[in-house]
Amino acid sequence: MLPNASRAIAIVGVGAILPDAPNAPAYWDNIKNKRYSIREVPPERWSVADYYDPDPNAPAKTYSKIGAWVRGFSFDWKRHRVPPKVAAAMDEGQQWAVSMAAEALADYGYPGRPLDTDRTGVILGTAMGGELHYITNLRIMFPEYAHLLEGLDEFRGLPPEVQQSLMARWGSAVAEHFPEITEDTMPGELANIVSGRVANVLNLRGPSFITDAACASSFAAIAASVELLNQGRCDAVISGGVDRNMGVSSFVKFCKIGALSATGTRPFGDGADGFVMGEGCGAFLLKRLADAERDGDHIYAVIRGVGASSDGKGKGITAPNPQGQILSTQRAWEAAGLDPTTATLIEAHGTSTRVGDVVEISSLATVFSGAAARIALGSAKSNVGHLKAGAGAAGLLKAVWAVNDRLLPPTLNAERANPSIDFAASPFYLNHELREWAPPAGTPRRAGVCSYGFGGTNFHLVLEEHVPGMLNRNGHASFVAAVPPHAPGADGKNGLAARPADAASASTPRPGAAVRDAGNGRVDVIPGKPPLQGILVLSAAEPAGLLNELDTALARVQAGWTPPLALPRAEQLRAPERLVVDFANREELALRLERARKAFALDTPAAWKPLAAQGVFRGSDDPPGKMAFLFPGQGSQSLNMLRTLRGRERVVAELFEEADRVMAPLLERPLSSYVFRDPADKAAADAADLELRQTAITQPAMLTADAALYALLAEYGFRPDFVMGHSLGEYAALVVSGVLPFAEAMEAAVCRGAEMTRVSATDPGWMAAVIGPYESVEKALRAVDGYVVAANINSYKRFVAGS
């Protein structure tokens, strides 16, 4: 398995056919405008007079006659060059699948934009095979009904010629009413043909198959697609789900379970009494995130992780088991390498059943308790009902649009919440109105999407907004990751350091040069060394899992894949078992992975130690160590510090914007005007550098830089167990630990700096930085005439002497 961030998948195209929505944008408009698409059954689908009875106990009848229906669809067989006879034999679900996939490709920009169709797969979730096979079976089964008629005494009492006439006319009526059985009938109806039909019509030659996990089928398809992409077996996948099963037989059978509502869909709302069936489909064109960024694709959202589970043994095959739901959710966030408490939107399964909604909230609360902010919760089923095999696609599409447009969508019919759910005691709130999605500062927009299947199969998906610049257009991260001298090796400790490329006066590597961690927050150029292409970080809970990740990565690299240069996630570096490999190019990476594979035969410190000099580092400790942040103070500043990150990373820019708002009244101009100047104008830069050295400017500037770097690292999961500050850095430690608000800390810093500037003395004294053992420094100071003391004891071997 590859590192969490490297497994991220971009959604670069969408398509849909849903109730009251002929395409994906129309569906999102309906969601935003709170459109309720539940209607009584259209007469062309089935007859209420024949099949409806409000009595739930009426045999072979449905007590519900409402649903969310796709109406007005017409398959464009000419556009897709499908012969009309073949098109007529295709179940409408197959026609939808072709149409939504074509929309997703067009939304991506194909054929105007390049796409390797030989390496584009089609993996779709579907179940039951649509309605057409039920209808054609009625024609095939005519002899069975004829034999029943022949067995009636009243029929046998008729004259033979009348019997023959009735039977012939009845047979002819059946043949005229129901579709003819031809060589196109079976492929037009089979569920397992749906993906193949799309691949055939659109000429796509990657892997093609369907997944059937009942109501979780769409997410089973997404999960399979994510794995295929990360294994390098294809470069793009059309995935999603389709369901057109609103025939009367489905209504009757669901009613006998007592699952359907006769009154309406109201997930998590008061009066929820069952689900309302819907139909439709949704498609997503998926690519590896690094590839999508390299190609300049529009990225709607990023799939960070997918988790799956089964309920196991429970109360019954149709009863939800909270333990299974908890496991799928936990596994998804673990796969993403993210903290679930950073989510700010949950698109729930939310079927509107009496038991299901209560169980789902209980399960989700177990995972998301402790969230930094209350989490908006809703369900697309409040708009379009339960699409069964297509339900996950409808929910995911809603969440994808929400992430893309930065809006929290409303959920319907739950203004009065289900009285069996105590939302006040949960981390969730029901969002009833469309509003701006504003997560806590430093946290990207993240959503969890749930999809559970009949029979106890559970899926959860982690979705995150795409932050431009996370990976640049060459597929590399906006960070330089450097291995310091104390890398994880025979001592079994994790020593990998990763720092932003311009965290503090970083040099920009030139062609033909590598970079190294030079300490003091700098990244220096190493002349004559090959450029550092990237660092591959593999992690697992146990050695066997790490070996499996190594084998997978080696196979992908040998197949031509080069990992992007990216800042490792904290979860990877703190996993019990780790392998870190730095490399200059793909060939070197393959060689080093092969050497690591051989070292795994022994997996001892002695086996790994020689590889450390070759850029291969093995770390192992359980439990992992603690993490501490030390914030620097005055003296660490430099003109244009964090300039590149400010232009590239949203959270850094937001911190400087907030600092400008706070400081402008106190400094009479924005703080950023002191920090950032055009380096090409040397005279102006020199003057600005002198201004920045003024204590009243230096201190708020350094505090802003400290806070901005913390916020950036937090986005990548680096959250300290302890914080400390050196001098002014103590203010930053107070801010990030939640003791002191940032604005108040900034005001205190500028006032502190101003007061320090006003201090004057006849003899201001001198200070000197001294490096050496404390005992030796103390002994030397005692031998000096006059007043000289160790004013600052920064560490056991670093001091500031003052006189």
CSV table of C-alpha atoms in Angstrom, one decimal, residues 243-473:
chain,number,residue,atom,x,y,z
A,243,ASP,CA,-30.3,1.7,-10.5
A,244,ARG,CA,-33.6,1.5,-12.4
A,245,ASN,CA,-35.6,-0.9,-10.3
A,246,MET,CA,-38.9,0.8,-9.6
A,247,GLY,CA,-41.1,-1.9,-11.0
A,248,VAL,CA,-44.1,-3.0,-9.0
A,249,SER,CA,-42.5,-6.2,-7.9
A,250,SER,CA,-39.9,-4.2,-6.0
A,251,PHE,CA,-42.6,-2.2,-4.3
A,252,VAL,CA,-44.6,-5.3,-3.3
A,253,LYS,CA,-41.6,-7.1,-1.9
A,254,PHE,CA,-40.2,-4.2,0.0
A,255,CYS,CA,-43.7,-3.5,1.5
A,256,LYS,CA,-43.8,-7.1,2.8
A,257,ILE,CA,-40.6,-6.3,4.8
A,258,GLY,CA,-42.3,-3.1,6.0
A,259,ALA,CA,-39.4,-1.0,4.7
A,260,LEU,CA,-41.3,1.5,2.5
A,261,SER,CA,-42.9,4.7,3.6
A,262,ALA,CA,-46.4,5.6,2.2
A,263,THR,CA,-46.1,9.2,3.3
A,264,GLY,CA,-42.7,10.6,2.3
A,265,THR,CA,-38.9,10.6,2.9
A,266,ARG,CA,-37.7,12.5,6.0
A,267,PRO,CA,-34.2,11.2,7.0
A,268,PHE,CA,-33.5,12.0,10.7
A,269,GLY,CA,-36.8,13.8,10.9
A,270,ASP,CA,-39.8,13.4,13.1
A,271,GLY,CA,-42.2,10.9,11.6
A,272,ALA,CA,-39.7,8.9,9.7
A,273,ASP,CA,-41.5,5.7,8.8
A,274,GLY,CA,-39.6,4.0,6.1
A,275,PHE,CA,-37.7,4.8,2.9
A,276,VAL,CA,-39.1,6.1,-0.4
A,277,MET,CA,-37.6,4.4,-3.5
A,278,GLY,CA,-35.8,6.5,-6.1
A,279,GLU,CA,-33.9,5.7,-9.3
A,280,GLY,CA,-31.1,7.2,-11.4
A,281,CYS,CA,-27.4,7.1,-11.8
A,282,GLY,CA,-24.2,9.1,-11.1
A,283,ALA,CA,-20.8,8.8,-12.7
A,284,PHE,CA,-17.3,10.1,-11.7
A,285,LEU,CA,-14.2,10.2,-13.8
A,286,LEU,CA,-11.3,9.4,-11.5
A,287,LYS,CA,-7.6,9.9,-11.9
A,288,ARG,CA,-4.6,9.8,-9.5
A,289,LEU,CA,-4.3,13.2,-7.9
A,290,ALA,CA,-0.7,13.6,-9.0
A,291,ASP,CA,-1.7,12.9,-12.6
A,292,ALA,CA,-4.7,15.3,-12.5
A,293,GLU,CA,-2.5,18.1,-11.2
A,294,ARG,CA,0.2,17.4,-13.7
A,295,ASP,CA,-2.4,17.6,-16.5
A,296,GLY,CA,-4.1,20.7,-15.2
A,297,ASP,CA,-7.5,19.1,-14.7
A,298,HIS,CA,-10.3,20.8,-12.9
A,299,ILE,CA,-10.5,18.8,-9.7
A,300,TYR,CA,-14.0,18.8,-8.1
A,301,ALA,CA,-12.8,17.0,-4.9
A,302,VAL,CA,-10.2,14.5,-3.7
A,303,ILE,CA,-11.0,11.1,-2.4
A,304,ARG,CA,-8.6,10.6,0.5
A,305,GLY,CA,-9.8,7.1,1.7
A,306,VAL,CA,-12.5,4.4,1.5
A,307,GLY,CA,-13.3,2.0,4.2
A,308,ALA,CA,-15.5,-1.1,4.1
A,309,SER,CA,-16.9,-3.7,6.6
A,310,SER,CA,-19.6,-6.3,7.1
A,311,ASP,CA,-22.0,-6.3,10.0
A,312,GLY,CA,-21.1,-9.9,10.8
A,313,LYS,CA,-23.5,-11.7,13.0
A,314,GLY,CA,-26.3,-9.5,14.3
A,315,LYS,CA,-30.0,-9.4,15.0
A,316,GLY,CA,-30.9,-10.3,11.5
A,317,ILE,CA,-29.8,-10.1,7.9
A,318,THR,CA,-31.7,-6.9,7.3
A,319,ALA,CA,-31.1,-5.2,10.7
A,320,PRO,CA,-28.2,-2.7,10.8
A,321,ASN,CA,-25.4,-3.5,13.2
A,322,PRO,CA,-23.6,-0.4,14.6
A,323,GLN,CA,-20.3,-2.2,15.0
A,324,GLY,CA,-20.1,-2.8,11.2
A,325,GLN,CA,-20.8,0.9,10.5
A,326,ILE,CA,-18.3,2.1,13.0
A,327,LEU,CA,-15.6,-0.2,11.5
A,328,SER,CA,-16.2,1.1,7.9
A,329,THR,CA,-16.0,4.7,9.1
A,330,GLN,CA,-12.8,4.2,11.2
A,331,ARG,CA,-11.1,2.3,8.3
A,332,ALA,CA,-11.8,5.1,5.8
A,333,TRP,CA,-10.3,7.8,8.0
A,334,GLU,CA,-7.3,5.5,8.8
A,335,ALA,CA,-6.8,4.9,5.1
A,336,ALA,CA,-6.9,8.6,4.5
A,337,GLY,CA,-4.4,9.2,7.3
A,338,LEU,CA,-6.7,11.9,8.7
A,339,ASP,CA,-8.4,12.7,12.0
A,340,PRO,CA,-12.1,12.2,11.6
A,341,THR,CA,-12.7,15.1,14.1
A,342,THR,CA,-11.6,17.5,11.3
A,343,ALA,CA,-14.7,16.7,9.2
A,344,THR,CA,-17.3,19.4,8.9
A,345,LEU,CA,-19.9,17.7,6.7
A,346,ILE,CA,-21.4,14.2,6.8
A,347,GLU,CA,-23.5,13.0,3.9
A,348,ALA,CA,-25.2,10.2,5.7
A,349,HIS,CA,-26.9,7.1,4.4
A,350,GLY,CA,-30.0,8.4,6.1
A,351,THR,CA,-32.8,6.1,4.7
A,352,SER,CA,-35.6,7.6,6.9
A,353,THR,CA,-36.3,4.2,8.6
A,354,ARG,CA,-37.3,4.1,12.2
A,355,VAL,CA,-34.3,2.0,13.3
A,356,GLY,CA,-31.7,2.8,10.6
A,357,ASP,CA,-31.4,6.5,11.3
A,358,VAL,CA,-31.0,6.1,15.0
A,359,VAL,CA,-28.4,3.4,14.6
A,360,GLU,CA,-26.5,5.5,12.0
A,361,ILE,CA,-26.2,8.6,14.2
A,362,SER,CA,-25.1,6.4,17.2
A,363,SER,CA,-22.4,4.8,15.0
A,364,LEU,CA,-21.2,8.1,13.6
A,365,ALA,CA,-21.1,9.8,16.9
A,366,THR,CA,-18.7,7.1,18.2
A,367,VAL,CA,-16.2,8.0,15.5
A,368,PHE,CA,-16.7,11.7,15.3
A,369,SER,CA,-17.0,12.6,18.9
A,370,GLY,CA,-14.6,15.3,19.9
A,371,ALA,CA,-14.9,17.2,16.7
A,372,ALA,CA,-13.3,20.7,16.7
A,373,ALA,CA,-16.6,22.1,15.4
A,374,ARG,CA,-20.1,20.7,15.1
A,375,ILE,CA,-20.6,18.8,11.9
A,376,ALA,CA,-23.3,19.5,9.4
A,377,LEU,CA,-25.3,16.4,8.5
A,378,GLY,CA,-27.8,15.6,5.8
A,379,SER,CA,-28.9,13.0,3.3
A,380,ALA,CA,-29.7,13.2,-0.4
A,381,LYS,CA,-32.5,10.8,0.2
A,382,SER,CA,-34.5,13.7,1.6
A,383,ASN,CA,-34.6,15.0,-2.0
A,384,VAL,CA,-34.6,12.0,-4.3
A,385,GLY,CA,-35.4,9.0,-2.1
A,386,HIS,CA,-33.3,5.8,-1.9
A,387,LEU,CA,-31.7,4.9,-5.2
A,388,LYS,CA,-30.7,1.5,-3.8
A,389,ALA,CA,-27.6,0.5,-5.9
A,390,GLY,CA,-27.3,4.1,-7.1
A,391,ALA,CA,-27.7,5.6,-3.6
A,392,GLY,CA,-24.0,6.0,-2.9
A,393,ALA,CA,-23.6,7.8,-6.3
A,394,ALA,CA,-26.3,10.3,-5.5
A,395,GLY,CA,-24.9,11.0,-2.0
A,396,LEU,CA,-21.3,11.3,-3.2
A,397,LEU,CA,-22.3,13.6,-6.1
A,398,LYS,CA,-24.1,15.9,-3.6
A,399,ALA,CA,-21.0,16.0,-1.4
A,400,VAL,CA,-18.6,16.5,-4.4
A,401,TRP,CA,-20.6,19.5,-5.5
A,402,ALA,CA,-20.6,20.9,-1.9
A,403,VAL,CA,-16.9,20.6,-1.7
A,404,ASN,CA,-16.4,22.1,-5.2
A,405,ASP,CA,-18.7,25.1,-4.5
A,406,ARG,CA,-17.7,25.4,-0.8
A,407,LEU,CA,-21.4,25.3,0.3
A,408,LEU,CA,-23.2,23.3,2.9
A,409,PRO,CA,-26.3,21.9,1.3
A,410,PRO,CA,-29.7,21.8,3.0
A,411,THR,CA,-31.4,18.6,4.0
A,412,LEU,CA,-35.2,18.4,3.8
A,413,ASN,CA,-38.1,17.4,6.0
A,414,ALA,CA,-36.2,17.3,9.3
A,415,GLU,CA,-36.9,20.7,10.7
A,416,ARG,CA,-38.3,18.7,13.6
A,417,ALA,CA,-35.7,16.1,14.4
A,418,ASN,CA,-36.4,12.5,15.1
A,419,PRO,CA,-37.2,12.5,18.8
A,420,SER,CA,-35.2,9.3,19.3
A,421,ILE,CA,-32.0,11.1,18.3
A,422,ASP,CA,-30.4,13.5,20.8
A,423,PHE,CA,-28.6,15.8,18.3
A,424,ALA,CA,-27.6,18.2,21.1
A,425,ALA,CA,-25.5,15.5,22.7
A,426,SER,CA,-24.0,14.5,19.4
A,427,PRO,CA,-21.2,16.2,17.3
A,428,PHE,CA,-23.8,16.8,14.5
A,429,TYR,CA,-26.4,19.3,13.5
A,430,LEU,CA,-29.0,19.1,10.8
A,431,ASN,CA,-28.4,21.7,8.2
A,432,HIS,CA,-31.7,23.1,6.8
A,433,GLU,CA,-30.5,26.0,4.7
A,434,LEU,CA,-27.9,26.5,2.0
A,435,ARG,CA,-25.0,28.4,3.4
A,436,GLU,CA,-21.3,29.0,3.0
A,437,TRP,CA,-19.0,26.2,4.2
A,438,ALA,CA,-16.4,27.8,6.5
A,439,PRO,CA,-14.4,25.2,8.4
A,440,PRO,CA,-12.1,26.2,11.3
A,441,ALA,CA,-9.0,28.1,10.3
A,442,GLY,CA,-6.2,25.8,9.1
A,443,THR,CA,-8.6,22.9,8.2
A,444,PRO,CA,-9.6,22.2,4.6
A,445,ARG,CA,-13.2,21.3,3.8
A,446,ARG,CA,-13.5,17.6,4.6
A,447,ALA,CA,-16.6,15.4,4.3
A,448,GLY,CA,-17.5,11.8,5.2
A,449,VAL,CA,-20.0,10.0,3.0
A,450,CYS,CA,-21.8,6.9,4.1
A,451,SER,CA,-23.4,4.0,2.1
A,452,TYR,CA,-24.8,0.9,3.7
A,453,GLY,CA,-26.1,-2.2,1.9
A,454,PHE,CA,-29.0,-4.6,2.4
A,455,GLY,CA,-27.5,-7.7,4.0
A,456,GLY,CA,-24.9,-5.9,6.2
A,457,THR,CA,-22.3,-4.4,3.9
A,458,ASN,CA,-21.0,-0.9,4.9
A,459,PHE,CA,-18.8,1.7,3.1
A,460,HIS,CA,-17.6,5.1,4.1
A,461,LEU,CA,-15.6,7.5,2.0
A,462,VAL,CA,-13.5,10.5,3.0
A,463,LEU,CA,-13.7,13.5,0.7
A,464,GLU,CA,-11.5,16.6,0.8
A,465,GLU,CA,-11.3,19.8,-1.1
A,466,HIS,CA,-8.5,20.2,-3.6
A,467,VAL,CA,-6.1,22.9,-2.4
A,468,PRO,CA,-4.2,24.2,-5.5
A,469,GLY,CA,-0.5,23.9,-5.0
A,470,MET,CA,-0.6,20.7,-2.9
A,471,LEU,CA,1.0,19.1,-5.9
A,472,ASN,CA,2.4,21.3,-8.6
A,473,ARG,CA,2.0,20.8,-12.3
